[in-house]
CSV table of C-alpha atoms and ligand atoms in Angstrom, one decimal:
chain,number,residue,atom,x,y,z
A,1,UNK,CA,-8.0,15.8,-5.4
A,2,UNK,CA,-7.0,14.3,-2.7
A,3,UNK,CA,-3.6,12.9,-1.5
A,4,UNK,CA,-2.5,10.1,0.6
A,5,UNK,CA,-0.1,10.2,3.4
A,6,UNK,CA,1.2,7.0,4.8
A,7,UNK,CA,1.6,8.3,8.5
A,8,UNK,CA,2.5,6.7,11.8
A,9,UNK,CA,4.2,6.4,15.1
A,10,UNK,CA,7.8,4.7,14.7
A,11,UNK,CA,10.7,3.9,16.8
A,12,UNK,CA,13.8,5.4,15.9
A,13,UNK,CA,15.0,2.5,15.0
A,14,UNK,CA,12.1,2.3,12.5
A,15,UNK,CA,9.3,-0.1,13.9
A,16,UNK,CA,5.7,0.7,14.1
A,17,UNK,CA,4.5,-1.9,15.8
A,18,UNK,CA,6.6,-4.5,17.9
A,19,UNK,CA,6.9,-8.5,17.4
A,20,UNK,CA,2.6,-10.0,17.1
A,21,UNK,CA,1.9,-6.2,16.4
A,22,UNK,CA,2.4,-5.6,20.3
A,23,UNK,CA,1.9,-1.7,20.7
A,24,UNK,CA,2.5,-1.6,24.6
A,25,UNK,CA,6.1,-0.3,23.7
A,26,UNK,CA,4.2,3.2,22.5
A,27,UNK,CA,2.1,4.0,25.6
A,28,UNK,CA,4.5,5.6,27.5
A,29,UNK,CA,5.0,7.8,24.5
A,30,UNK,CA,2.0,9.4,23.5
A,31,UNK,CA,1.9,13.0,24.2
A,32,UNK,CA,1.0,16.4,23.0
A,33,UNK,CA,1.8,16.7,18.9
A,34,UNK,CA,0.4,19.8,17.5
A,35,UNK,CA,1.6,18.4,13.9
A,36,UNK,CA,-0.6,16.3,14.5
A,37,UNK,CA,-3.4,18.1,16.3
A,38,UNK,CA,-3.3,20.1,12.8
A,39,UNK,CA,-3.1,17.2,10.2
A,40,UNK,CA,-6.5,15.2,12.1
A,41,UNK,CA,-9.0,18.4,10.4
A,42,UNK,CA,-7.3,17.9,7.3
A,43,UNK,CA,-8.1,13.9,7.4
A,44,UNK,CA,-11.4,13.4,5.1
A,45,UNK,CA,-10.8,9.1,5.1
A,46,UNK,CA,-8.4,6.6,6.4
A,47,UNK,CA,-7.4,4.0,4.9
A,48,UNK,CA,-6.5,0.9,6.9
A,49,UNK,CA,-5.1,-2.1,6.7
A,50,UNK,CA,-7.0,-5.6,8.5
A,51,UNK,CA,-4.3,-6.0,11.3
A,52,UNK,CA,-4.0,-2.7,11.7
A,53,UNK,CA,-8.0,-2.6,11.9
A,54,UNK,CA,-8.8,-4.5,15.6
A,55,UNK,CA,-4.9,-4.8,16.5
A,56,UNK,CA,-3.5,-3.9,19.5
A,57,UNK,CA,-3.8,-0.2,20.7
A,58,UNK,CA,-1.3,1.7,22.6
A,59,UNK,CA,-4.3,3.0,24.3
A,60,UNK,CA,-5.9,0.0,25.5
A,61,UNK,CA,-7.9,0.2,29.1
A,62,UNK,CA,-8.4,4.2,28.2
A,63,UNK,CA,-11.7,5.7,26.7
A,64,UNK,CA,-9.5,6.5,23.6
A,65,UNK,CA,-8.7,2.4,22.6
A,66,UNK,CA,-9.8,1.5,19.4
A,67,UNK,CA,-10.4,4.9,17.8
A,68,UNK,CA,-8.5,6.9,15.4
A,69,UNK,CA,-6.2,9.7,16.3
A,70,UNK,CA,-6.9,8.5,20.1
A,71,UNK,CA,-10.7,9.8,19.0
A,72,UNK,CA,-9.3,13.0,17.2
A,73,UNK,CA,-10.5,11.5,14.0
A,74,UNK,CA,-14.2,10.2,13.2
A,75,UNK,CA,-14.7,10.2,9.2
A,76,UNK,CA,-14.6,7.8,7.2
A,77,UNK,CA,-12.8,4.3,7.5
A,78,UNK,CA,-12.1,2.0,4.2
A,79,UNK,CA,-10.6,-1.6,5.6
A,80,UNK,CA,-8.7,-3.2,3.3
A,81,UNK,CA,-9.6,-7.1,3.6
A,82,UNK,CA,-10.1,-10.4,2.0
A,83,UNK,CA,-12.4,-11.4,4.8
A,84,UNK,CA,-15.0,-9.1,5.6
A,85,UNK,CA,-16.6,-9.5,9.1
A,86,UNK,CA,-20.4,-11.0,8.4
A,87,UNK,CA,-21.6,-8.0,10.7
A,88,UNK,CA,-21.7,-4.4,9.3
A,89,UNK,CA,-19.1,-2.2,11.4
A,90,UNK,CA,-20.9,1.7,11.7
A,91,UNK,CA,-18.6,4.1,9.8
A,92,UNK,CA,-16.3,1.4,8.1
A,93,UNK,CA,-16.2,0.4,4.4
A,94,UNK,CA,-14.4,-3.2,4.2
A,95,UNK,CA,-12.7,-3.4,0.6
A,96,UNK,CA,-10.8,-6.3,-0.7
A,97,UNK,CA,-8.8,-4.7,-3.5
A,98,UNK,CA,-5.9,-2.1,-3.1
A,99,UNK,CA,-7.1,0.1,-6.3
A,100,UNK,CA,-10.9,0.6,-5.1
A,101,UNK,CA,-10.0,1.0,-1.7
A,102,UNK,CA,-7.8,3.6,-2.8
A,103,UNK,CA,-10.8,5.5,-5.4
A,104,UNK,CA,-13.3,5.0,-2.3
A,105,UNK,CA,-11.2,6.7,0.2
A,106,UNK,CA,-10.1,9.3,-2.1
A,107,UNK,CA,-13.8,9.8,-3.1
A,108,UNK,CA,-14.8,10.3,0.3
A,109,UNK,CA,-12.0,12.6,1.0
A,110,UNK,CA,-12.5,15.3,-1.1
A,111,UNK,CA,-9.3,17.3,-1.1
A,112,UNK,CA,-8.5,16.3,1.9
A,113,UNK,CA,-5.6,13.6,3.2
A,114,UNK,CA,-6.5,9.8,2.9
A,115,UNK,CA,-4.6,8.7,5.8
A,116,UNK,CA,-3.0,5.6,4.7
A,117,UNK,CA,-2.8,2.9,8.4
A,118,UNK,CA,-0.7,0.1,8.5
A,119,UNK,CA,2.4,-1.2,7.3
A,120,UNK,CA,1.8,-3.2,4.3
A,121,UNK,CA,-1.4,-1.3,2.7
A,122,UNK,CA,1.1,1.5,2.8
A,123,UNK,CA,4.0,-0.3,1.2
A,124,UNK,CA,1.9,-1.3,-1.8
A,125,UNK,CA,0.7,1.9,-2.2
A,126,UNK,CA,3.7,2.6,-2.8
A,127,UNK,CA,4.8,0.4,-5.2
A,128,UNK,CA,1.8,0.9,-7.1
A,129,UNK,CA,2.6,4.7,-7.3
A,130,UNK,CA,-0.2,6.1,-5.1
A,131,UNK,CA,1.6,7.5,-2.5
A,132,UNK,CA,2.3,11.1,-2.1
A,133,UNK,CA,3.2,11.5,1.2
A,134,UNK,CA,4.9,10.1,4.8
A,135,UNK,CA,5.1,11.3,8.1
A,136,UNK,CA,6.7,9.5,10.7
A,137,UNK,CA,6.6,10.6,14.3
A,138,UNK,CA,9.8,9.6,16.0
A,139,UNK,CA,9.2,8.3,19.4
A,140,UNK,CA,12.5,8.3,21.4
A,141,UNK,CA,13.1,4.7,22.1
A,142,UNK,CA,14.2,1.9,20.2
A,143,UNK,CA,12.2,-1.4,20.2
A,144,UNK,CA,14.7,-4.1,18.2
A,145,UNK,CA,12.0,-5.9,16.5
A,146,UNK,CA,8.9,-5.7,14.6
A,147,UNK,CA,6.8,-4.5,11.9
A,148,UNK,CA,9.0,-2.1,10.1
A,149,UNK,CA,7.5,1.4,8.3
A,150,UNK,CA,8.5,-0.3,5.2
A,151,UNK,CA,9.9,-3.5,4.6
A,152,UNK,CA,11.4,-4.9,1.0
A,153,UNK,CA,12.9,-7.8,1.4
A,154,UNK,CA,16.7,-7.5,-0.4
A,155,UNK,CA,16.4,-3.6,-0.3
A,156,UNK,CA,15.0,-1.2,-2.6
A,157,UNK,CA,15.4,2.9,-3.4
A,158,UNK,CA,12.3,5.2,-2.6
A,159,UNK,CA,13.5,8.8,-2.4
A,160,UNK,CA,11.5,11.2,-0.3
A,161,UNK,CA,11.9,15.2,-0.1
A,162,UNK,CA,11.6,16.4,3.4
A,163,UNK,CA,8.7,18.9,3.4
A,164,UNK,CA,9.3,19.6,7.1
A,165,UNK,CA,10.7,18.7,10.8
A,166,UNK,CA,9.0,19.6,13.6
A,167,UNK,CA,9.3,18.7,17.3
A,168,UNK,CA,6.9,17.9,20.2
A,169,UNK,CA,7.4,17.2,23.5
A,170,UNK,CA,8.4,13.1,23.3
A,171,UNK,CA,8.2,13.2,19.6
A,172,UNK,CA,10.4,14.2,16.1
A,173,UNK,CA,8.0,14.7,13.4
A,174,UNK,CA,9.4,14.1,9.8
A,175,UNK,CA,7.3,15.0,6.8
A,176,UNK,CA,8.2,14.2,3.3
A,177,UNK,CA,7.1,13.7,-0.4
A,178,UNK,CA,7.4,10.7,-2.2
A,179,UNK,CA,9.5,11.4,-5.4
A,180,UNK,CA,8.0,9.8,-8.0
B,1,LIG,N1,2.8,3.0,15.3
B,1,LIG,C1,1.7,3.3,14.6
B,1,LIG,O1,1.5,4.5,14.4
B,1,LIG,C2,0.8,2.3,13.9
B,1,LIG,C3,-0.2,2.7,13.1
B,1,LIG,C4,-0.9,1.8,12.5
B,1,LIG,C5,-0.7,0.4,12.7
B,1,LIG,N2,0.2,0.0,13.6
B,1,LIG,C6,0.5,-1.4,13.8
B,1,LIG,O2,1.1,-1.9,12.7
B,1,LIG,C7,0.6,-3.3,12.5
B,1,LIG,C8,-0.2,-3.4,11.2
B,1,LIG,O3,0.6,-3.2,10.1
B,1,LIG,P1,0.8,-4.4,9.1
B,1,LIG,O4,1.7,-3.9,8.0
B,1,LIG,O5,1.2,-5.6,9.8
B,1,LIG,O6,-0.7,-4.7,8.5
B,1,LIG,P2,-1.8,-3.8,7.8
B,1,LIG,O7,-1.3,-3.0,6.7
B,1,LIG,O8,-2.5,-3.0,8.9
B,1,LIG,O9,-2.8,-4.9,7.3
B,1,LIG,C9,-2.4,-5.9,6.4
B,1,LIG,C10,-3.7,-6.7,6.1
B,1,LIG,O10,-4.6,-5.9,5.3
B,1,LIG,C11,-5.3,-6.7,4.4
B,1,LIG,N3,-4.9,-6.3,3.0
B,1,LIG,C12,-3.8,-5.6,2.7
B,1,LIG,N4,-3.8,-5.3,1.4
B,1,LIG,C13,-4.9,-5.8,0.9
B,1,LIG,C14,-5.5,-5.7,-0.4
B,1,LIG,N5,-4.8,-5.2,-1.4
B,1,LIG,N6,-6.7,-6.3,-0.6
B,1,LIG,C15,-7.4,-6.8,0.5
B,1,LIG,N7,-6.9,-6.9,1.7
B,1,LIG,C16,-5.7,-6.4,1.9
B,1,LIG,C17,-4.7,-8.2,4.6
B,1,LIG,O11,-5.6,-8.8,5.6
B,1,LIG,P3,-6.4,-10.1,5.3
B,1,LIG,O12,-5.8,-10.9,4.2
B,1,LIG,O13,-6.4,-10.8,6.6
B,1,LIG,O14,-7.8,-9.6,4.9
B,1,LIG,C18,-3.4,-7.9,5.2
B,1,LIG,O15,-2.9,-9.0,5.9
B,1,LIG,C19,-0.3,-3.5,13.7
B,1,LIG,O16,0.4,-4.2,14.7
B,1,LIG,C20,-0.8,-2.2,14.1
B,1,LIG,O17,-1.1,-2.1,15.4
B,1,LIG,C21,1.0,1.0,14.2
């Protein structure tokens, strides 16, 4: 069965993208990440969110803009949206509802990861007790505005379990469970 892992690049002081989903701030950080070289294989769908799908890429001008993983990644994509584009998109599923997005990607991933992209599909996964897992890949900067990992307005309580911490180059990588 698979599981899904809300995972993504943040700034240590806990932004993934900055103010308009800018993502310039994150160019001069990509590097080498064997975490993540090792969780791509282990990827059987993502699951991504409409701003997240066509927003700005930290690897814009480069062969690698606009695809997954920098192009580590070519499965399956499930777009979560309430407006479908008219034209088909090769390799992407457009889904307007959380819960069948969710039973799509989890179908097409076996027992593999569904890679949950983007903010606010993430957070109501969440909240709707789908998600197992996070990993957030600390960059070493700090960006002062922005979409945040998660955002609840007036605070809330999630408590994770740290399955591991690993380092790269420009990067901390922290891996927990949800504890549900
Ligand atoms: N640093 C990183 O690693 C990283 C990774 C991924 C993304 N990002 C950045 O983070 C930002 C995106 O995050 P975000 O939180 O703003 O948005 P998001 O989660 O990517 O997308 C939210 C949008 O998805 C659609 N949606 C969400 N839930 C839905 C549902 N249940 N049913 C149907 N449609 C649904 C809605 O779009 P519509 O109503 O318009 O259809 C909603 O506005 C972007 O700037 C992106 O570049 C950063």
């Amino acid at each position: 069965m698979a599981k899904l892992l809300y995972s993504a690049t943040m700034s240590l002081d806990g932004f993934i993208a900055g103010p308009g989903g800018d993502m310039s701030w994150l160019t001069e950080h990509i590097g080498p990440n064997t975490t993540v070289d090792k969780l791509i294989p282990q990827v059987g769908a993502l699951l991504v969110g409409r701003r997240t799908f066509g927003g700005d890429d930290p690897h814009k001008g480069t062969d690698k803009e606009g695809k997954a993983f920098g192009g580590g990644y070519d499965g399956p994509h499930f777009v979560l949206t309430h407006r479908p584009p008219a034209t088909p998109v090769p390799g992407v599923t457009f889904v307007g509802d959380l819960h069948r997005g969710v039973d799509a990607a989890k179908a097409a991933a076996g027992d593999k990861y569904v890679n949950v992209i983007g903010a606010n599909v993430a957070k109501q996964c969440l909240e709707a007790g789908l998600l197992d897992e996070v990993l957030a890949i600390v960059a070493p900067v700090l960006i002062g505005d922005g979409v945040r990992l998660f955002d609840h307005p007036g605070g809330t309580n999630v408590t994770l379990e740290r399955l591991s911490l690993t380092d790269a180059p420009q990067a901390a990588n922290l891996w927990f469970r949800v504890v549900r």
